[in-house]
mmCIF file of C-alpha atoms in Angstrom:
data_model
loop_
_atom_site.group_PDB
_atom_site.id
_atom_site.type_symbol
_atom_site.label_atom_id
_atom_site.label_comp_id
_atom_site.label_asym_id
_atom_site.label_seq_id
_atom_site.Cartn_x
_atom_site.Cartn_y
_atom_site.Cartn_z
ATOM 1 C CA MET A 1 -17.708 12.989 -14.418
ATOM 2 C CA THR A 2 -20.560 10.572 -14.035
ATOM 3 C CA ASP A 3 -23.365 13.055 -13.423
ATOM 4 C CA SER A 4 -26.123 10.433 -13.489
ATOM 5 C CA ILE A 5 -24.773 8.517 -10.486
ATOM 6 C CA LYS A 6 -25.568 10.234 -7.229
ATOM 7 C CA GLU A 7 -25.125 7.362 -4.831
ATOM 8 C CA LEU A 8 -23.013 4.202 -5.027
ATOM 9 C CA THR A 9 -22.993 1.325 -2.546
ATOM 10 C CA LEU A 10 -19.842 -0.837 -2.551
ATOM 11 C CA LEU A 11 -18.451 -3.693 -0.591
ATOM 12 C CA GLN A 12 -16.305 -2.197 2.179
ATOM 13 C CA PRO A 13 -12.754 -1.864 0.801
ATOM 14 C CA ASP A 14 -9.607 -3.516 2.092
ATOM 15 C CA ASP A 15 -6.197 -1.883 2.054
ATOM 16 C CA TRP A 16 -3.521 -4.268 0.886
ATOM 17 C CA HIS A 17 -0.634 -1.917 1.761
ATOM 18 C CA ILE A 18 -0.704 0.426 4.757
ATOM 19 C CA HIS A 19 1.700 1.882 7.305
ATOM 20 C CA LEU A 20 0.219 2.214 10.773
ATOM 21 C CA ARG A 21 3.598 2.797 12.507
ATOM 22 C CA ASP A 22 3.799 1.995 16.183
ATOM 23 C CA GLY A 23 3.459 3.432 19.666
ATOM 24 C CA LYS A 24 1.515 6.702 20.035
ATOM 25 C CA ALA A 25 1.064 6.976 16.261
ATOM 26 C CA LEU A 26 -1.458 4.106 16.468
ATOM 27 C CA ALA A 27 -3.896 6.354 18.339
ATOM 28 C CA THR A 28 -4.451 8.197 15.052
ATOM 29 C CA THR A 29 -3.692 5.667 12.342
ATOM 30 C CA VAL A 30 -5.672 2.729 13.717
ATOM 31 C CA PRO A 31 -9.041 4.532 13.994
ATOM 32 C CA HIS A 32 -8.638 5.978 10.540
ATOM 33 C CA ALA A 33 -7.822 2.593 9.051
ATOM 34 C CA ALA A 34 -10.572 0.788 10.939
ATOM 35 C CA THR A 35 -13.185 3.311 9.828
ATOM 36 C CA SER A 36 -12.136 3.050 6.164
ATOM 37 C CA PHE A 37 -11.253 -0.637 5.708
ATOM 38 C CA ASP A 38 -12.170 -4.161 6.797
ATOM 39 C CA ARG A 39 -8.734 -5.770 6.295
ATOM 40 C CA VAL A 40 -5.372 -4.044 6.082
ATOM 41 C CA ILE A 41 -1.944 -5.484 5.332
ATOM 42 C CA CYS A 42 0.352 -3.795 7.814
ATOM 43 C CA MET A 43 3.854 -2.957 6.705
ATOM 44 C CA PRO A 44 6.626 -4.281 8.956
ATOM 45 C CA ASN A 45 9.248 -1.489 8.653
ATOM 46 C CA LEU A 46 9.049 -0.492 12.323
ATOM 47 C CA VAL A 47 11.982 0.299 14.569
ATOM 48 C CA PRO A 48 12.924 -2.492 15.227
ATOM 49 C CA PRO A 49 11.357 -4.342 12.261
ATOM 50 C CA VAL A 50 8.797 -7.143 12.432
ATOM 51 C CA LYS A 51 11.125 -10.063 11.543
ATOM 52 C CA ASN A 52 9.301 -13.153 12.760
ATOM 53 C CA ALA A 53 5.928 -14.503 13.785
ATOM 54 C CA ASP A 54 6.388 -13.532 17.432
ATOM 55 C CA ASP A 55 7.158 -9.946 16.424
ATOM 56 C CA ALA A 56 4.074 -9.965 14.199
ATOM 57 C CA ARG A 57 1.840 -11.304 16.947
ATOM 58 C CA ALA A 58 3.036 -8.667 19.405
ATOM 59 C CA TYR A 59 2.590 -5.872 16.857
ATOM 60 C CA ARG A 60 -0.974 -7.027 16.106
ATOM 61 C CA GLU A 61 -1.788 -7.029 19.789
ATOM 62 C CA ARG A 62 -0.630 -3.406 20.089
ATOM 63 C CA ILE A 63 -2.789 -2.421 17.119
ATOM 64 C CA MET A 64 -5.832 -4.116 18.632
ATOM 65 C CA GLN A 65 -5.256 -2.413 22.006
ATOM 66 C CA TYR A 66 -5.408 0.992 20.312
ATOM 67 C CA LEU A 67 -8.472 -0.100 18.351
ATOM 68 C CA GLN A 68 -10.353 -1.067 21.507
ATOM 69 C CA ALA A 69 -9.382 2.213 23.174
ATOM 70 C CA SER A 70 -10.594 4.299 20.195
ATOM 71 C CA ASP A 71 -14.082 5.703 19.615
ATOM 72 C CA VAL A 72 -14.537 3.732 16.386
ATOM 73 C CA ARG A 73 -18.086 2.314 16.419
ATOM 74 C CA ALA A 74 -18.460 -1.293 17.500
ATOM 75 C CA ALA A 75 -19.454 -2.618 14.077
ATOM 76 C CA ARG A 76 -16.285 -1.270 12.517
ATOM 77 C CA LYS A 77 -14.125 -2.559 15.347
ATOM 78 C CA SER A 78 -15.481 -6.061 14.900
ATOM 79 C CA ALA A 79 -14.880 -5.943 11.118
ATOM 80 C CA PHE A 80 -11.316 -4.667 11.307
ATOM 81 C CA ASP A 81 -8.680 -7.327 10.690
ATOM 82 C CA PRO A 82 -5.070 -6.195 10.523
ATOM 83 C CA ARG A 83 -3.029 -8.770 8.594
ATOM 84 C CA MET A 84 0.649 -8.937 9.406
ATOM 85 C CA THR A 85 3.797 -9.090 7.241
ATOM 86 C CA LEU A 86 7.367 -10.100 7.971
ATOM 87 C CA TYR A 87 10.269 -7.819 7.135
ATOM 88 C CA MET A 88 12.669 -9.840 4.963
ATOM 89 C CA THR A 89 16.352 -9.458 5.738
ATOM 90 C CA ASP A 90 19.504 -11.205 4.527
ATOM 91 C CA HIS A 91 19.104 -13.441 7.583
ATOM 92 C CA THR A 92 15.432 -14.474 7.178
ATOM 93 C CA SER A 93 15.286 -18.267 7.494
ATOM 94 C CA VAL A 94 13.129 -21.088 6.185
ATOM 95 C CA HIS A 95 12.027 -21.622 9.810
ATOM 96 C CA ASP A 96 10.834 -17.993 9.977
ATOM 97 C CA ILE A 97 8.701 -18.619 6.882
ATOM 98 C CA GLU A 98 7.229 -21.846 8.224
ATOM 99 C CA MET A 99 6.293 -20.249 11.552
ATOM 100 C CA ALA A 100 4.778 -17.238 9.796
ATOM 101 C CA ALA A 101 2.686 -19.417 7.529
ATOM 102 C CA LYS A 102 1.394 -21.406 10.486
ATOM 103 C CA SER A 103 0.679 -18.355 12.621
ATOM 104 C CA GLY A 104 -2.734 -17.567 11.119
ATOM 105 C CA ILE A 105 -1.987 -13.811 11.212
ATOM 106 C CA VAL A 106 0.949 -13.335 8.830
ATOM 107 C CA GLN A 107 -0.356 -12.721 5.338
ATOM 108 C CA ALA A 108 2.887 -12.113 3.422
ATOM 109 C CA VAL A 109 6.587 -11.252 3.546
ATOM 110 C CA LYS A 110 7.853 -7.834 2.509
ATOM 111 C CA LEU A 111 11.098 -7.303 0.683
ATOM 112 C CA TYR A 112 12.672 -3.853 0.895
ATOM 113 C CA PRO A 113 15.972 -3.388 -0.925
ATOM 114 C CA ALA A 114 18.210 -1.893 1.716
ATOM 115 C CA GLY A 115 17.901 1.881 1.734
ATOM 116 C CA ALA A 116 14.891 2.029 -0.625
ATOM 117 C CA THR A 117 12.483 3.902 1.669
ATOM 118 C CA THR A 118 11.606 4.751 5.278
ATOM 119 C CA ASN A 119 13.153 2.400 7.850
ATOM 120 C CA SER A 120 14.628 0.095 5.218
ATOM 121 C CA ALA A 121 18.233 0.026 6.475
ATOM 122 C CA ASP A 122 17.737 -3.623 7.553
ATOM 123 C CA GLY A 123 16.455 -4.573 4.135
ATOM 124 C CA VAL A 124 17.841 -7.073 1.656
ATOM 125 C CA THR A 125 21.309 -6.590 0.147
ATOM 126 C CA ASP A 126 21.687 -10.059 -1.448
ATOM 127 C CA ILE A 127 18.540 -11.266 -3.171
ATOM 128 C CA ASP A 128 20.404 -14.188 -4.755
ATOM 129 C CA GLY A 129 21.187 -15.498 -1.249
ATOM 130 C CA LEU A 130 17.462 -15.898 -0.428
ATOM 131 C CA ALA A 131 16.650 -18.741 -2.834
ATOM 132 C CA LYS A 132 15.746 -21.156 -0.028
ATOM 133 C CA VAL A 133 13.494 -18.556 1.573
ATOM 134 C CA PHE A 134 11.654 -17.931 -1.686
ATOM 135 C CA ALA A 135 11.265 -21.704 -2.152
ATOM 136 C CA ALA A 136 9.762 -21.993 1.339
ATOM 137 C CA MET A 137 7.333 -19.165 0.549
ATOM 138 C CA GLU A 138 6.246 -21.106 -2.554
ATOM 139 C CA LYS A 139 5.828 -24.225 -0.442
ATOM 140 C CA TYR A 140 3.688 -22.506 2.172
ATOM 141 C CA ASN A 141 1.830 -20.245 -0.301
ATOM 142 C CA LEU A 142 3.070 -17.106 1.453
ATOM 143 C CA PRO A 143 3.153 -14.144 -0.965
ATOM 144 C CA LEU A 144 6.158 -11.938 -1.574
ATOM 145 C CA LEU A 145 5.495 -8.173 -1.440
ATOM 146 C CA LEU A 146 8.082 -6.071 -3.223
ATOM 147 C CA HIS A 147 9.201 -2.506 -2.965
ATOM 148 C CA GLY A 148 10.327 -2.640 -6.544
ATOM 149 C CA GLU A 149 13.308 -0.341 -6.891
ATOM 150 C CA VAL A 150 17.041 -0.821 -7.162
ATOM 151 C CA THR A 151 19.022 1.379 -4.800
ATOM 152 C CA HIS A 152 22.345 1.817 -6.519
ATOM 153 C CA ASP A 153 23.564 5.420 -6.170
ATOM 154 C CA HIS A 154 24.394 5.680 -9.854
ATOM 155 C CA VAL A 155 20.822 4.858 -10.977
ATOM 156 C CA ASP A 156 18.551 7.847 -11.542
ATOM 157 C CA ILE A 157 15.695 7.867 -9.057
ATOM 158 C CA PHE A 158 13.137 8.022 -11.879
ATOM 159 C CA ASP A 159 14.619 4.853 -13.446
ATOM 160 C CA ARG A 160 14.852 2.669 -10.343
ATOM 161 C CA GLU A 161 11.572 0.837 -10.765
ATOM 162 C CA LYS A 162 12.255 -0.168 -14.389
ATOM 163 C CA ARG A 163 15.741 -1.332 -13.494
ATOM 164 C CA PHE A 164 14.308 -3.477 -10.721
ATOM 165 C CA LEU A 165 11.899 -5.100 -13.175
ATOM 166 C CA ASP A 166 14.628 -5.777 -15.690
ATOM 167 C CA GLU A 167 17.411 -6.876 -13.370
ATOM 168 C CA VAL A 168 15.718 -8.420 -10.341
ATOM 169 C CA LEU A 169 12.049 -9.232 -10.668
ATOM 170 C CA VAL A 170 12.308 -11.054 -13.976
ATOM 171 C CA GLN A 171 14.729 -13.487 -12.344
ATOM 172 C CA ILE A 172 12.530 -14.090 -9.282
ATOM 173 C CA VAL A 173 9.522 -14.841 -11.496
ATOM 174 C CA ARG A 174 11.601 -17.176 -13.660
ATOM 175 C CA ASN A 175 13.194 -19.056 -10.758
ATOM 176 C CA PHE A 176 10.051 -19.329 -8.629
ATOM 177 C CA PRO A 177 7.158 -19.644 -11.067
ATOM 178 C CA THR A 178 4.442 -20.443 -8.489
ATOM 179 C CA LEU A 179 5.508 -17.825 -5.928
ATOM 180 C CA LYS A 180 2.717 -15.282 -5.444
ATOM 181 C CA ILE A 181 4.152 -11.786 -5.922
ATOM 182 C CA VAL A 182 2.676 -8.337 -5.395
ATOM 183 C CA LEU A 183 4.614 -5.504 -6.913
ATOM 184 C CA GLU A 184 3.670 -2.735 -4.505
ATOM 185 C CA HIS A 185 2.743 0.842 -5.316
ATOM 186 C CA ILE A 186 3.667 0.665 -9.001
ATOM 187 C CA THR A 187 4.512 3.966 -10.674
ATOM 188 C CA THR A 188 5.334 3.309 -14.308
ATOM 189 C CA SER A 189 3.865 1.986 -17.516
ATOM 190 C CA ASP A 190 6.757 -0.474 -17.482
ATOM 191 C CA ALA A 191 5.529 -2.003 -14.211
ATOM 192 C CA ALA A 192 1.932 -2.101 -15.447
ATOM 193 C CA ASP A 193 3.014 -3.889 -18.632
ATOM 194 C CA PHE A 194 5.203 -6.308 -16.684
ATOM 195 C CA VAL A 195 2.356 -7.312 -14.405
ATOM 196 C CA LEU A 196 -0.032 -7.762 -17.336
ATOM 197 C CA ALA A 197 2.483 -9.992 -19.084
ATOM 198 C CA GLN A 198 2.772 -12.428 -16.120
ATOM 199 C CA GLY A 199 0.521 -15.220 -14.964
ATOM 200 C CA LYS A 200 -2.144 -14.906 -12.287
ATOM 201 C CA GLN A 201 0.477 -15.290 -9.557
ATOM 202 C CA VAL A 202 1.755 -11.723 -10.110
ATOM 203 C CA ALA A 203 -0.322 -8.675 -9.178
ATOM 204 C CA ALA A 204 0.165 -5.044 -8.202
ATOM 205 C CA THR A 205 -1.187 -2.404 -5.830
ATOM 206 C CA ILE A 206 -1.673 1.232 -6.871
ATOM 207 C CA THR A 207 -1.858 4.230 -4.569
ATOM 208 C CA PRO A 208 -4.209 7.225 -4.874
ATOM 209 C CA GLN A 209 -1.304 9.622 -5.278
ATOM 210 C CA HIS A 210 0.132 7.757 -8.240
ATOM 211 C CA LEU A 211 -3.286 7.870 -9.922
ATOM 212 C CA MET A 212 -4.001 11.523 -9.138
ATOM 213 C CA LEU A 213 -0.569 13.106 -9.497
ATOM 214 C CA ASN A 214 2.601 13.132 -11.573
ATOM 215 C CA ARG A 215 5.995 14.715 -11.025
ATOM 216 C CA ASN A 216 4.849 18.129 -12.287
ATOM 217 C CA HIS A 217 2.479 18.283 -9.345
ATOM 218 C CA LEU A 218 5.420 17.607 -7.053
ATOM 219 C CA LEU A 219 7.896 20.040 -8.571
ATOM 220 C CA LEU A 220 6.260 22.899 -10.527
ATOM 221 C CA GLY A 221 5.855 26.133 -8.654
ATOM 222 C CA GLY A 222 7.963 24.887 -5.758
ATOM 223 C CA ILE A 223 8.455 21.495 -4.125
ATOM 224 C CA LYS A 224 5.301 20.088 -2.504
ATOM 225 C CA PRO A 225 6.556 18.009 0.441
ATOM 226 C CA HIS A 226 3.192 16.318 1.029
ATOM 227 C CA PHE A 227 3.321 14.893 -2.494
ATOM 228 C CA TYR A 228 6.784 13.382 -1.919
ATOM 229 C CA CYS A 229 6.715 9.595 -1.678
ATOM 230 C CA LEU A 230 8.832 6.633 -2.692
ATOM 231 C CA PRO A 231 8.722 5.368 -5.326
ATOM 232 C CA ILE A 232 8.669 8.967 -6.487
ATOM 233 C CA LEU A 233 5.930 10.332 -8.744
ATOM 234 C CA LYS A 234 6.731 9.871 -12.415
ATOM 235 C CA ARG A 235 5.847 11.476 -15.789
ATOM 236 C CA ALA A 236 2.235 12.172 -16.777
ATOM 237 C CA THR A 237 2.476 9.371 -19.393
ATOM 238 C CA HIS A 238 3.135 6.867 -16.607
ATOM 239 C CA GLN A 239 0.294 8.284 -14.559
ATOM 240 C CA GLN A 240 -2.065 7.764 -17.524
ATOM 241 C CA ALA A 241 -0.908 4.153 -17.898
ATOM 242 C CA LEU A 242 -1.653 3.489 -14.244
ATOM 243 C CA LEU A 243 -5.105 5.066 -14.591
ATOM 244 C CA ALA A 244 -5.809 2.790 -17.550
ATOM 245 C CA VAL A 245 -4.959 -0.462 -15.776
ATOM 246 C CA ALA A 246 -6.468 0.485 -12.402
ATOM 247 C CA THR A 247 -9.806 1.321 -13.958
ATOM 248 C CA SER A 248 -9.755 -1.457 -16.574
ATOM 249 C CA GLY A 249 -11.423 -4.133 -14.486
ATOM 250 C CA SER A 250 -8.297 -6.313 -14.539
ATOM 251 C CA SER A 251 -8.107 -8.349 -11.358
ATOM 252 C CA LYS A 252 -4.293 -8.043 -11.365
ATOM 253 C CA PHE A 253 -4.522 -4.513 -9.901
ATOM 254 C CA PHE A 254 -6.050 -3.573 -6.590
ATOM 255 C CA LEU A 255 -6.120 -1.006 -3.789
ATOM 256 C CA GLY A 256 -3.011 -0.385 -1.687
ATOM 257 C CA THR A 257 -2.824 3.135 -0.333
ATOM 258 C CA ASP A 258 0.721 2.975 0.989
ATOM 259 C CA SER A 259 -0.710 5.489 3.462
ATOM 260 C CA ALA A 260 2.332 6.555 5.486
ATOM 261 C CA PRO A 261 2.080 8.987 8.373
ATOM 262 C CA HIS A 262 4.782 11.545 9.048
ATOM 263 C CA ALA A 263 4.185 14.527 11.315
ATOM 264 C CA THR A 264 3.693 17.755 9.374
ATOM 265 C CA ASP A 265 6.869 19.334 10.752
ATOM 266 C CA LYS A 266 8.859 16.295 9.658
ATOM 267 C CA LYS A 267 7.493 16.458 6.119
ATOM 268 C CA GLU A 268 8.066 20.220 5.814
ATOM 269 C CA ALA A 269 11.718 19.924 6.801
ATOM 270 C CA ALA A 270 15.143 19.169 5.365
ATOM 271 C CA CYS A 271 14.789 15.454 6.236
ATOM 272 C CA GLY A 272 12.481 14.957 3.262
ATOM 273 C CA CYS A 273 10.322 12.253 4.820
ATOM 274 C CA ALA A 274 8.778 10.132 2.039
ATOM 275 C CA GLY A 275 5.141 9.179 2.276
ATOM 276 C CA CYS A 276 1.581 10.395 1.678
ATOM 277 C CA TYR A 277 -1.129 9.945 4.295
ATOM 278 C CA SER A 278 -4.479 8.949 2.771
ATOM 279 C CA SER A 279 -6.049 6.333 5.025
ATOM 280 C CA ALA A 280 -8.984 8.404 6.314
ATOM 281 C CA THR A 281 -10.104 9.633 2.857
ATOM 282 C CA ALA A 282 -8.927 6.823 0.597
ATOM 283 C CA LEU A 283 -12.274 5.760 -0.840
ATOM 284 C CA PRO A 284 -13.361 9.304 -1.846
ATOM 285 C CA LEU A 285 -9.934 9.791 -3.414
ATOM 286 C CA TYR A 286 -10.166 6.606 -5.478
ATOM 287 C CA ALA A 287 -13.782 7.378 -6.389
ATOM 288 C CA THR A 288 -12.725 10.789 -7.638
ATOM 289 C CA VAL A 289 -10.103 9.115 -9.864
ATOM 290 C CA PHE A 290 -12.433 6.482 -11.302
ATOM 291 C CA ASP A 291 -15.254 9.021 -11.801
ATOM 292 C CA SER A 292 -12.911 11.409 -13.625
ATOM 293 C CA ILE A 293 -12.671 8.945 -16.537
ATOM 294 C CA GLY A 294 -16.143 7.474 -16.308
ATOM 295 C CA LYS A 295 -15.169 4.139 -14.754
ATOM 296 C CA LEU A 296 -17.114 4.106 -11.477
ATOM 297 C CA ASP A 297 -18.582 0.762 -12.474
ATOM 298 C CA ASN A 298 -15.106 -0.767 -12.046
ATOM 299 C CA LEU A 299 -14.366 0.804 -8.664
ATOM 300 C CA GLU A 300 -15.673 -2.057 -6.452
ATOM 301 C CA GLY A 301 -13.493 -4.684 -8.083
ATOM 302 C CA PHE A 302 -10.371 -2.601 -7.529
ATOM 303 C CA THR A 303 -11.213 -1.563 -3.941
ATOM 304 C CA SER A 304 -13.025 -4.557 -2.543
ATOM 305 C CA ARG A 305 -12.773 -7.754 -4.589
ATOM 306 C CA PHE A 306 -9.528 -8.318 -6.480
ATOM 307 C CA GLY A 307 -7.167 -8.127 -3.515
ATOM 308 C CA ALA A 308 -9.150 -10.607 -1.438
ATOM 309 C CA GLU A 309 -9.362 -12.984 -4.389
ATOM 310 C CA PHE A 310 -5.587 -12.779 -4.990
ATOM 311 C CA TYR A 311 -4.804 -13.561 -1.361
ATOM 312 C CA GLY A 312 -7.367 -16.378 -1.256
ATOM 313 C CA LEU A 313 -9.504 -14.638 1.367
ATOM 314 C CA PRO A 314 -13.315 -14.341 1.354
ATOM 315 C CA VAL A 315 -14.698 -11.146 -0.138
ATOM 316 C CA THR A 316 -16.168 -8.974 2.603
ATOM 317 C CA THR A 317 -19.927 -8.717 2.999
ATOM 318 C CA ASN A 318 -19.965 -5.285 4.702
ATOM 319 C CA THR A 319 -20.886 -2.326 2.565
ATOM 320 C CA VAL A 320 -20.187 1.400 2.394
ATOM 321 C CA THR A 321 -22.124 4.044 0.433
ATOM 322 C CA LEU A 322 -20.520 6.909 -1.508
ATOM 323 C CA ILE A 323 -22.617 9.962 -2.316
ATOM 324 C CA ASN A 324 -21.974 12.520 -5.027
ATOM 325 C CA THR A 325 -21.720 15.318 -2.468
ATOM 326 C CA PRO A 326 -18.520 17.340 -2.195
ATOM 327 C CA MET A 327 -16.255 16.950 0.816
ATOM 328 C CA GLN A 328 -13.263 18.952 1.885
ATOM 329 C CA VAL A 329 -10.201 16.984 2.868
ATOM 330 C CA PRO A 330 -9.112 18.169 6.323
ATOM 331 C CA THR A 331 -6.099 20.471 6.413
ATOM 332 C CA ASP A 332 -4.622 18.299 9.135
ATOM 333 C CA TYR A 333 -5.332 15.756 11.882
ATOM 334 C CA PRO A 334 -4.140 15.843 15.470
ATOM 335 C CA TYR A 335 -1.168 13.537 15.893
ATOM 336 C CA PHE A 336 0.840 12.519 18.944
ATOM 337 C CA ASP A 337 2.853 14.781 21.268
ATOM 338 C CA GLY A 338 1.050 17.888 20.020
ATOM 339 C CA SER A 339 2.040 17.447 16.367
ATOM 340 C CA THR A 340 -0.253 17.305 13.337
ATOM 341 C CA LEU A 341 -0.598 15.039 10.340
ATOM 342 C CA THR A 342 -1.225 16.527 6.917
ATOM 343 C CA PRO A 343 -3.233 14.241 4.574
ATOM 344 C CA LEU A 344 -2.937 13.836 0.816
ATOM 345 C CA MET A 345 -4.836 16.643 -0.955
ATOM 346 C CA ALA A 346 -5.232 18.557 2.315
ATOM 347 C CA GLY A 347 -7.787 21.347 2.010
ATOM 348 C CA GLU A 348 -8.895 20.232 -1.446
ATOM 349 C CA THR A 349 -12.569 19.551 -2.292
ATOM 350 C CA LEU A 350 -13.428 16.075 -3.593
ATOM 351 C CA PRO A 351 -16.689 15.404 -5.445
ATOM 352 C CA TRP A 352 -17.445 12.170 -3.512
ATOM 353 C CA SER A 353 -17.957 11.580 0.192
ATOM 354 C CA ILE A 354 -18.994 8.759 2.499
ATOM 355 C CA LYS A 355 -22.661 8.632 3.426
ATOM 356 C CA GLY A 356 -23.235 8.776 7.163
#
């Protein structure tokens, strides 16, 4: 721990990977995101998915309606900028990419291998058939965001990220050398090494859960459903590799919470909903991680600078102050239709909190 630092003012963070969901869920997720972040990249795996610029525009309008109806203070409302993504399918067209690039609100295109995670049934089954789409994304400088796992039934769930790197991503990088790529929510040393070995056009986001936890936390002493996410938590050695690159000061790694709300009763059920909810407490969670290995001086780059620079956006000028005063993560939040939402590390005490 960094005992000498009692207060730390940072540029307000951005979240380059968040799930807000849709409908009544937005009454909870939007205020949490707007209080924590200036910009957020909103995942498109709704039902139905966000497949084109018109879908993206309509989704953004729904988000902003819930923002205006919330009790988030005016300064945070005015700073909040949800950036949209398209959901890539086997039928995504060059025209879809052109319209998205010209929309002014679509920041990237998300590729989910079909069946990889929540609401990914419409995802890509034939990556080789998307060459013209990738070329158009290069042309219009529209980044590709990847859920980097293969989904073959015969591949062990703990090996799916590495197989994606070896069998899929290496070919995309080779065939489209100027395409900006973000490997989302990386979980392995293999992914960290892959990103480090590429040029500046390849980067990665890292979640708080993959920095704080490994598969022992998920499985020892009984399965912890609120630690279950996809890609799944890996070995402690992989966790340590992620800690090393996230806190290193390398601009190739930046904040992406992958905060994903599921009602508590849906997480604690046979359905096995994948996702950890961290939006409301993300900065104290990341601060706890960086402080635990004496790297608080590198926190601002990871949370507030490197993502904006990768996407070619201005770095925010708003600030937030962390204080070295313990906070207890809420055990739950009210959610819609009388349900609750259990956050990551619910009930645990973190050493850092947000001033004011």
